[in-house]
């Protein structure tokens, strides 16, 4: 569904020895399907399926290029990404980048939400322009909450975000309903989306209310909002259930661009598979074999006549379509060039681009071919001309995905099941009791645990250590893991230690929430909705 406009390759390397949280790629017990529904139950039976079915990339591949990676990255809690290499590169080079995440205020913030808070704060600490938004329009339209309920929950989320370390002076906080710039951007993005697309992505039908549909476009505007002042690599930290939003936002970012930039080899247009085929033949064919000083389209077509799809590594349909185009072009030379495609350009912008291209070029009705520019130079020039002519110049947003926390009672963590989660507002003693009552990955008896070791990869209590209680101390997280699987650590003592640490965390967090009360009142964010 999405198209990348950057090469994410990187050959730097670093090693991390912390054990993966879920080494077999599995997840919480009782989760038995892949369901990427932003408003449904968040269940993923096997995170590996997300790589295969949805094209999410493994985070391990980009981890070595991330400077000072967060412990959630090192421990495999953040397991996937889309296009994050571009953000990591900006981070390494001290270039502008941004991070944004939204919070739908439908209940109290809990330790599952803390993952996103931490990821946002870490990106801010690495120098990113950081945005935290209250998705109040979505909460009202998709979940039916009253504005009074939304106001109370919004306050709770903001206090926890500030208490955990978000710098409100350096970052930006806003509510969807009170941000006119955002709503204007949403209107523009809506012109590039259609209802049939929403039906396909989200399962909307004739019963879906229009405000719910509108809230999706508003979320697309949220994702692109950090780029309103200037295009910059932007990351959205989310759970994998939010991936449909990310994919649509990446597509809309491309659709809003004035110009597309591709490689080309002749005046006509080839699709990606055809272009790769012609590129390979351009590299391998010798014009002298055809008694010519130049390689021409007809020569490439002749070469295809003598080769099978298996030899070429492509399907027969691609070979046939490429050959037909090459035959029709006849004696036109095959020459590499970059192509500027007119997507949404005004006449003034198209003319400005023609004038801005130095060196040899050929101008057609709907595209321009340039022969003396690299693709990177062409992309930079296209964005520059677009912005000079009142376009946005969006860079496709990136995303990182964290695993869902297992509920303390097993299965998924749910805000509607108090025993399954720990609220950041829970009384510390209640937090202690919930951990003490939690399900574990231990064996049936202490003797069996000592003999075979515990199943830390399936244990909600070990998750608490890895996700929260160990903090940045990888050595401690590793010690708990190895003692468990080695049979040295029994569940009773492990839960007692975790319960005490949870109690201490909640006590400290709630003290900091109280300290943040005064700061929150002074911030430039409307705490009471004007819609009440």
Tab-separated table of N, CA and C in Angstrom, residues 140-217:
chain	number	residue	atom	x	y	z
A	140	UNK	N	-14.746	11.270	21.141
A	140	UNK	CA	-16.160	11.648	21.091
A	140	UNK	C	-16.896	10.933	19.964
A	141	UNK	N	-16.264	10.836	18.785
A	141	UNK	CA	-16.966	10.285	17.619
A	141	UNK	C	-16.930	8.760	17.571
A	142	UNK	N	-15.788	8.175	17.955
A	142	UNK	CA	-15.647	6.718	17.829
A	142	UNK	C	-16.052	5.976	19.092
A	143	UNK	N	-15.928	6.622	20.250
A	143	UNK	CA	-16.238	5.948	21.511
A	143	UNK	C	-17.442	6.552	22.237
A	144	UNK	N	-17.929	7.683	21.760
A	144	UNK	CA	-19.143	8.259	22.319
A	144	UNK	C	-18.991	8.889	23.688
A	145	UNK	N	-17.781	9.274	24.090
A	145	UNK	CA	-17.602	9.902	25.392
A	145	UNK	C	-18.115	11.336	25.379
A	146	UNK	N	-18.632	11.757	26.524
A	146	UNK	CA	-19.076	13.142	26.649
A	146	UNK	C	-17.847	14.034	26.764
A	147	UNK	N	-18.025	15.334	26.501
A	147	UNK	CA	-16.906	16.254	26.578
A	147	UNK	C	-16.423	16.407	28.018
A	148	UNK	N	-17.323	16.290	28.975
A	148	UNK	CA	-16.911	16.370	30.381
A	148	UNK	C	-16.009	15.194	30.743
A	149	UNK	N	-16.380	13.989	30.290
A	149	UNK	CA	-15.533	12.812	30.551
A	149	UNK	C	-14.180	12.973	29.872
A	150	UNK	N	-14.200	13.457	28.640
A	150	UNK	CA	-12.959	13.646	27.884
A	150	UNK	C	-12.045	14.633	28.598
A	151	UNK	N	-12.618	15.708	29.109
A	151	UNK	CA	-11.806	16.716	29.807
A	151	UNK	C	-11.091	16.111	31.016
A	152	UNK	N	-11.796	15.300	31.807
A	152	UNK	CA	-11.194	14.716	32.998
A	152	UNK	C	-10.081	13.741	32.629
A	153	UNK	N	-10.367	12.854	31.666
A	153	UNK	CA	-9.348	11.881	31.258
A	153	UNK	C	-8.152	12.572	30.607
A	154	UNK	N	-8.405	13.642	29.851
A	154	UNK	CA	-7.311	14.377	29.203
A	154	UNK	C	-6.358	14.924	30.253
A	155	UNK	N	-6.929	15.480	31.305
A	155	UNK	CA	-6.111	16.019	32.387
A	155	UNK	C	-5.241	14.934	32.997
A	156	UNK	N	-5.810	13.750	33.186
A	156	UNK	CA	-5.062	12.641	33.784
A	156	UNK	C	-3.895	12.219	32.893
A	157	UNK	N	-4.130	12.143	31.592
A	157	UNK	CA	-3.057	11.766	30.665
A	157	UNK	C	-1.946	12.809	30.670
A	158	UNK	N	-2.320	14.067	30.614
A	158	UNK	CA	-1.320	15.122	30.555
A	158	UNK	C	-0.479	15.174	31.822
A	159	UNK	N	-1.112	14.966	32.988
A	159	UNK	CA	-0.348	14.979	34.234
A	159	UNK	C	0.684	13.853	34.268
A	160	UNK	N	0.295	12.654	33.811
A	160	UNK	CA	1.248	11.542	33.802
A	160	UNK	C	2.369	11.781	32.804
A	161	UNK	N	2.042	12.337	31.640
A	161	UNK	CA	3.070	12.630	30.638
A	161	UNK	C	4.090	13.617	31.196
A	162	UNK	N	3.607	14.655	31.870
A	162	UNK	CA	4.509	15.642	32.452
A	162	UNK	C	5.308	15.034	33.602
A	163	UNK	N	4.659	14.220	34.416
A	163	UNK	CA	5.330	13.605	35.564
A	163	UNK	C	6.448	12.674	35.130
A	164	UNK	N	6.301	12.055	33.977
A	164	UNK	CA	7.315	11.118	33.487
A	164	UNK	C	8.482	11.827	32.801
A	165	UNK	N	8.351	13.158	32.587
A	165	UNK	CA	9.512	13.884	32.082
A	165	UNK	C	9.331	14.653	30.789
A	166	UNK	N	8.105	14.707	30.246
A	166	UNK	CA	7.905	15.489	29.023
A	166	UNK	C	8.141	16.959	29.319
A	167	UNK	N	8.987	17.605	28.507
A	167	UNK	CA	9.315	19.022	28.678
A	167	UNK	C	8.325	19.848	27.859
A	168	UNK	N	7.338	20.431	28.557
A	168	UNK	CA	6.274	21.157	27.860
A	168	UNK	C	6.775	22.456	27.231
A	169	UNK	N	7.894	23.011	27.739
A	169	UNK	CA	8.433	24.227	27.145
A	169	UNK	C	9.112	23.938	25.811
A	170	UNK	N	9.716	22.776	25.690
A	170	UNK	CA	10.394	22.393	24.450
A	170	UNK	C	9.460	21.679	23.481
A	171	UNK	N	8.446	21.012	24.008
A	171	UNK	CA	7.529	20.249	23.173
A	171	UNK	C	6.223	20.981	22.940
A	172	UNK	N	5.311	20.319	22.238
A	172	UNK	CA	4.010	20.890	21.896
A	172	UNK	C	2.909	19.940	22.351
A	173	UNK	N	1.928	20.485	23.064
A	173	UNK	CA	0.756	19.731	23.483
A	173	UNK	C	-0.483	20.412	22.905
A	174	UNK	N	-1.423	19.624	22.386
A	174	UNK	CA	-2.642	20.233	21.849
A	174	UNK	C	-3.803	19.246	21.881
A	175	UNK	N	-5.000	19.789	21.745
A	175	UNK	CA	-6.220	18.997	21.594
A	175	UNK	C	-6.680	19.104	20.153
A	176	UNK	N	-7.110	17.994	19.589
A	176	UNK	CA	-7.596	18.028	18.207
A	176	UNK	C	-8.685	19.075	18.021
A	177	UNK	N	-9.618	19.122	18.959
A	177	UNK	CA	-10.805	19.967	18.796
A	177	UNK	C	-10.503	21.454	18.867
A	178	UNK	N	-9.335	21.823	19.403
A	178	UNK	CA	-9.016	23.232	19.601
A	178	UNK	C	-7.925	23.722	18.659
A	179	UNK	N	-7.500	22.886	17.715
A	179	UNK	CA	-6.379	23.224	16.844
A	179	UNK	C	-6.888	23.490	15.429
A	180	UNK	N	-7.038	24.748	15.086
A	180	UNK	CA	-7.597	25.109	13.780
A	180	UNK	C	-6.649	24.750	12.638
A	181	UNK	N	-5.355	24.935	12.847
A	181	UNK	CA	-4.384	24.554	11.810
A	181	UNK	C	-4.523	23.083	11.459
A	182	UNK	N	-4.671	22.263	12.488
A	182	UNK	CA	-4.834	20.831	12.286
A	182	UNK	C	-6.092	20.538	11.482
A	183	UNK	N	-7.179	21.198	11.822
A	183	UNK	CA	-8.449	20.944	11.138
A	183	UNK	C	-8.395	21.396	9.685
A	184	UNK	N	-7.677	22.478	9.419
A	184	UNK	CA	-7.504	22.915	8.031
A	184	UNK	C	-6.695	21.889	7.234
A	185	UNK	N	-5.642	21.355	7.852
A	185	UNK	CA	-4.850	20.322	7.185
A	185	UNK	C	-5.693	19.078	6.952
A	186	UNK	N	-6.516	18.728	7.917
A	186	UNK	CA	-7.407	17.579	7.775
A	186	UNK	C	-8.318	17.743	6.561
A	187	UNK	N	-8.844	18.950	6.373
A	187	UNK	CA	-9.719	19.226	5.225
A	187	UNK	C	-8.978	18.979	3.914
A	188	UNK	N	-7.720	19.461	3.842
A	188	UNK	CA	-6.937	19.280	2.614
A	188	UNK	C	-6.639	17.798	2.365
A	189	UNK	N	-6.286	17.063	3.421
A	189	UNK	CA	-5.982	15.639	3.261
A	189	UNK	C	-7.220	14.856	2.831
A	190	UNK	N	-8.384	15.305	3.315
A	190	UNK	CA	-9.620	14.612	2.951
A	190	UNK	C	-9.892	14.624	1.464
A	191	UNK	N	-9.335	15.605	0.762
A	191	UNK	CA	-9.540	15.673	-0.687
A	191	UNK	C	-8.769	14.589	-1.420
A	192	UNK	N	-7.837	13.932	-0.725
A	192	UNK	CA	-7.022	12.884	-1.354
A	192	UNK	C	-7.438	11.478	-0.897
A	193	UNK	N	-8.499	11.375	-0.117
A	193	UNK	CA	-8.962	10.065	0.360
A	193	UNK	C	-10.414	9.871	-0.079
A	194	UNK	N	-10.856	8.622	-0.114
A	194	UNK	CA	-12.254	8.370	-0.478
A	194	UNK	C	-12.851	7.289	0.418
A	195	UNK	N	-14.179	7.216	0.429
A	195	UNK	CA	-14.860	6.329	1.369
A	195	UNK	C	-14.589	4.856	1.069
A	196	UNK	N	-14.469	4.500	-0.203
A	196	UNK	CA	-14.205	3.090	-0.530
A	196	UNK	C	-12.875	2.635	0.068
A	197	UNK	N	-11.931	3.557	0.135
A	197	UNK	CA	-10.640	3.259	0.748
A	197	UNK	C	-10.823	2.999	2.242
A	198	UNK	N	-11.655	3.805	2.898
A	198	UNK	CA	-11.915	3.616	4.322
A	198	UNK	C	-12.660	2.302	4.568
A	199	UNK	N	-13.525	1.946	3.645
A	199	UNK	CA	-14.208	0.648	3.761
A	199	UNK	C	-13.191	-0.487	3.745
A	200	UNK	N	-12.232	-0.396	2.829
A	200	UNK	CA	-11.234	-1.452	2.686
A	200	UNK	C	-10.298	-1.514	3.883
A	201	UNK	N	-9.846	-0.355	4.364
A	201	UNK	CA	-8.856	-0.324	5.442
A	201	UNK	C	-9.485	-0.596	6.796
A	202	UNK	N	-10.633	0.061	7.059
A	202	UNK	CA	-11.199	0.036	8.409
A	202	UNK	C	-12.495	-0.764	8.537
A	203	UNK	N	-13.016	-1.237	7.409
A	203	UNK	CA	-14.271	-1.972	7.478
A	203	UNK	C	-15.483	-1.085	7.682
A	204	UNK	N	-15.377	0.217	7.366
A	204	UNK	CA	-16.526	1.113	7.495
A	204	UNK	C	-17.631	0.665	6.539
A	205	UNK	N	-18.870	0.907	6.949
A	205	UNK	CA	-20.013	0.558	6.091
A	205	UNK	C	-21.072	1.637	6.221
A	206	UNK	N	-22.262	1.332	5.733
A	206	UNK	CA	-23.345	2.309	5.740
A	206	UNK	C	-23.791	2.730	7.120
A	207	UNK	N	-23.406	1.980	8.144
A	207	UNK	CA	-23.775	2.314	9.521
A	207	UNK	C	-22.734	3.189	10.220
A	208	UNK	N	-21.597	3.375	9.588
A	208	UNK	CA	-20.535	4.174	10.212
A	208	UNK	C	-20.916	5.646	10.200
A	209	UNK	N	-20.848	6.289	11.364
A	209	UNK	CA	-21.233	7.701	11.396
A	209	UNK	C	-20.155	8.573	10.748
A	210	UNK	N	-20.596	9.672	10.173
A	210	UNK	CA	-19.710	10.529	9.392
A	210	UNK	C	-18.616	11.136	10.265
A	211	UNK	N	-18.928	11.424	11.531
A	211	UNK	CA	-17.913	11.992	12.419
A	211	UNK	C	-16.778	11.011	12.657
A	212	UNK	N	-17.092	9.719	12.705
A	212	UNK	CA	-16.045	8.700	12.859
A	212	UNK	C	-15.121	8.721	11.649
A	213	UNK	N	-15.724	8.801	10.457
A	213	UNK	CA	-14.920	8.885	9.234
A	213	UNK	C	-14.039	10.137	9.276
A	214	UNK	N	-14.631	11.245	9.687
A	214	UNK	CA	-13.879	12.500	9.754
A	214	UNK	C	-12.737	12.419	10.759
A	215	UNK	N	-12.944	11.666	11.847
A	215	UNK	CA	-11.887	11.556	12.856
A	215	UNK	C	-10.654	10.859	12.304
A	216	UNK	N	-10.854	9.945	11.336
A	216	UNK	CA	-9.708	9.274	10.717
A	216	UNK	C	-8.858	10.291	9.954
A	217	UNK	N	-9.513	11.144	9.183
A	217	UNK	CA	-8.767	12.145	8.422
A	217	UNK	C	-8.059	13.102	9.378
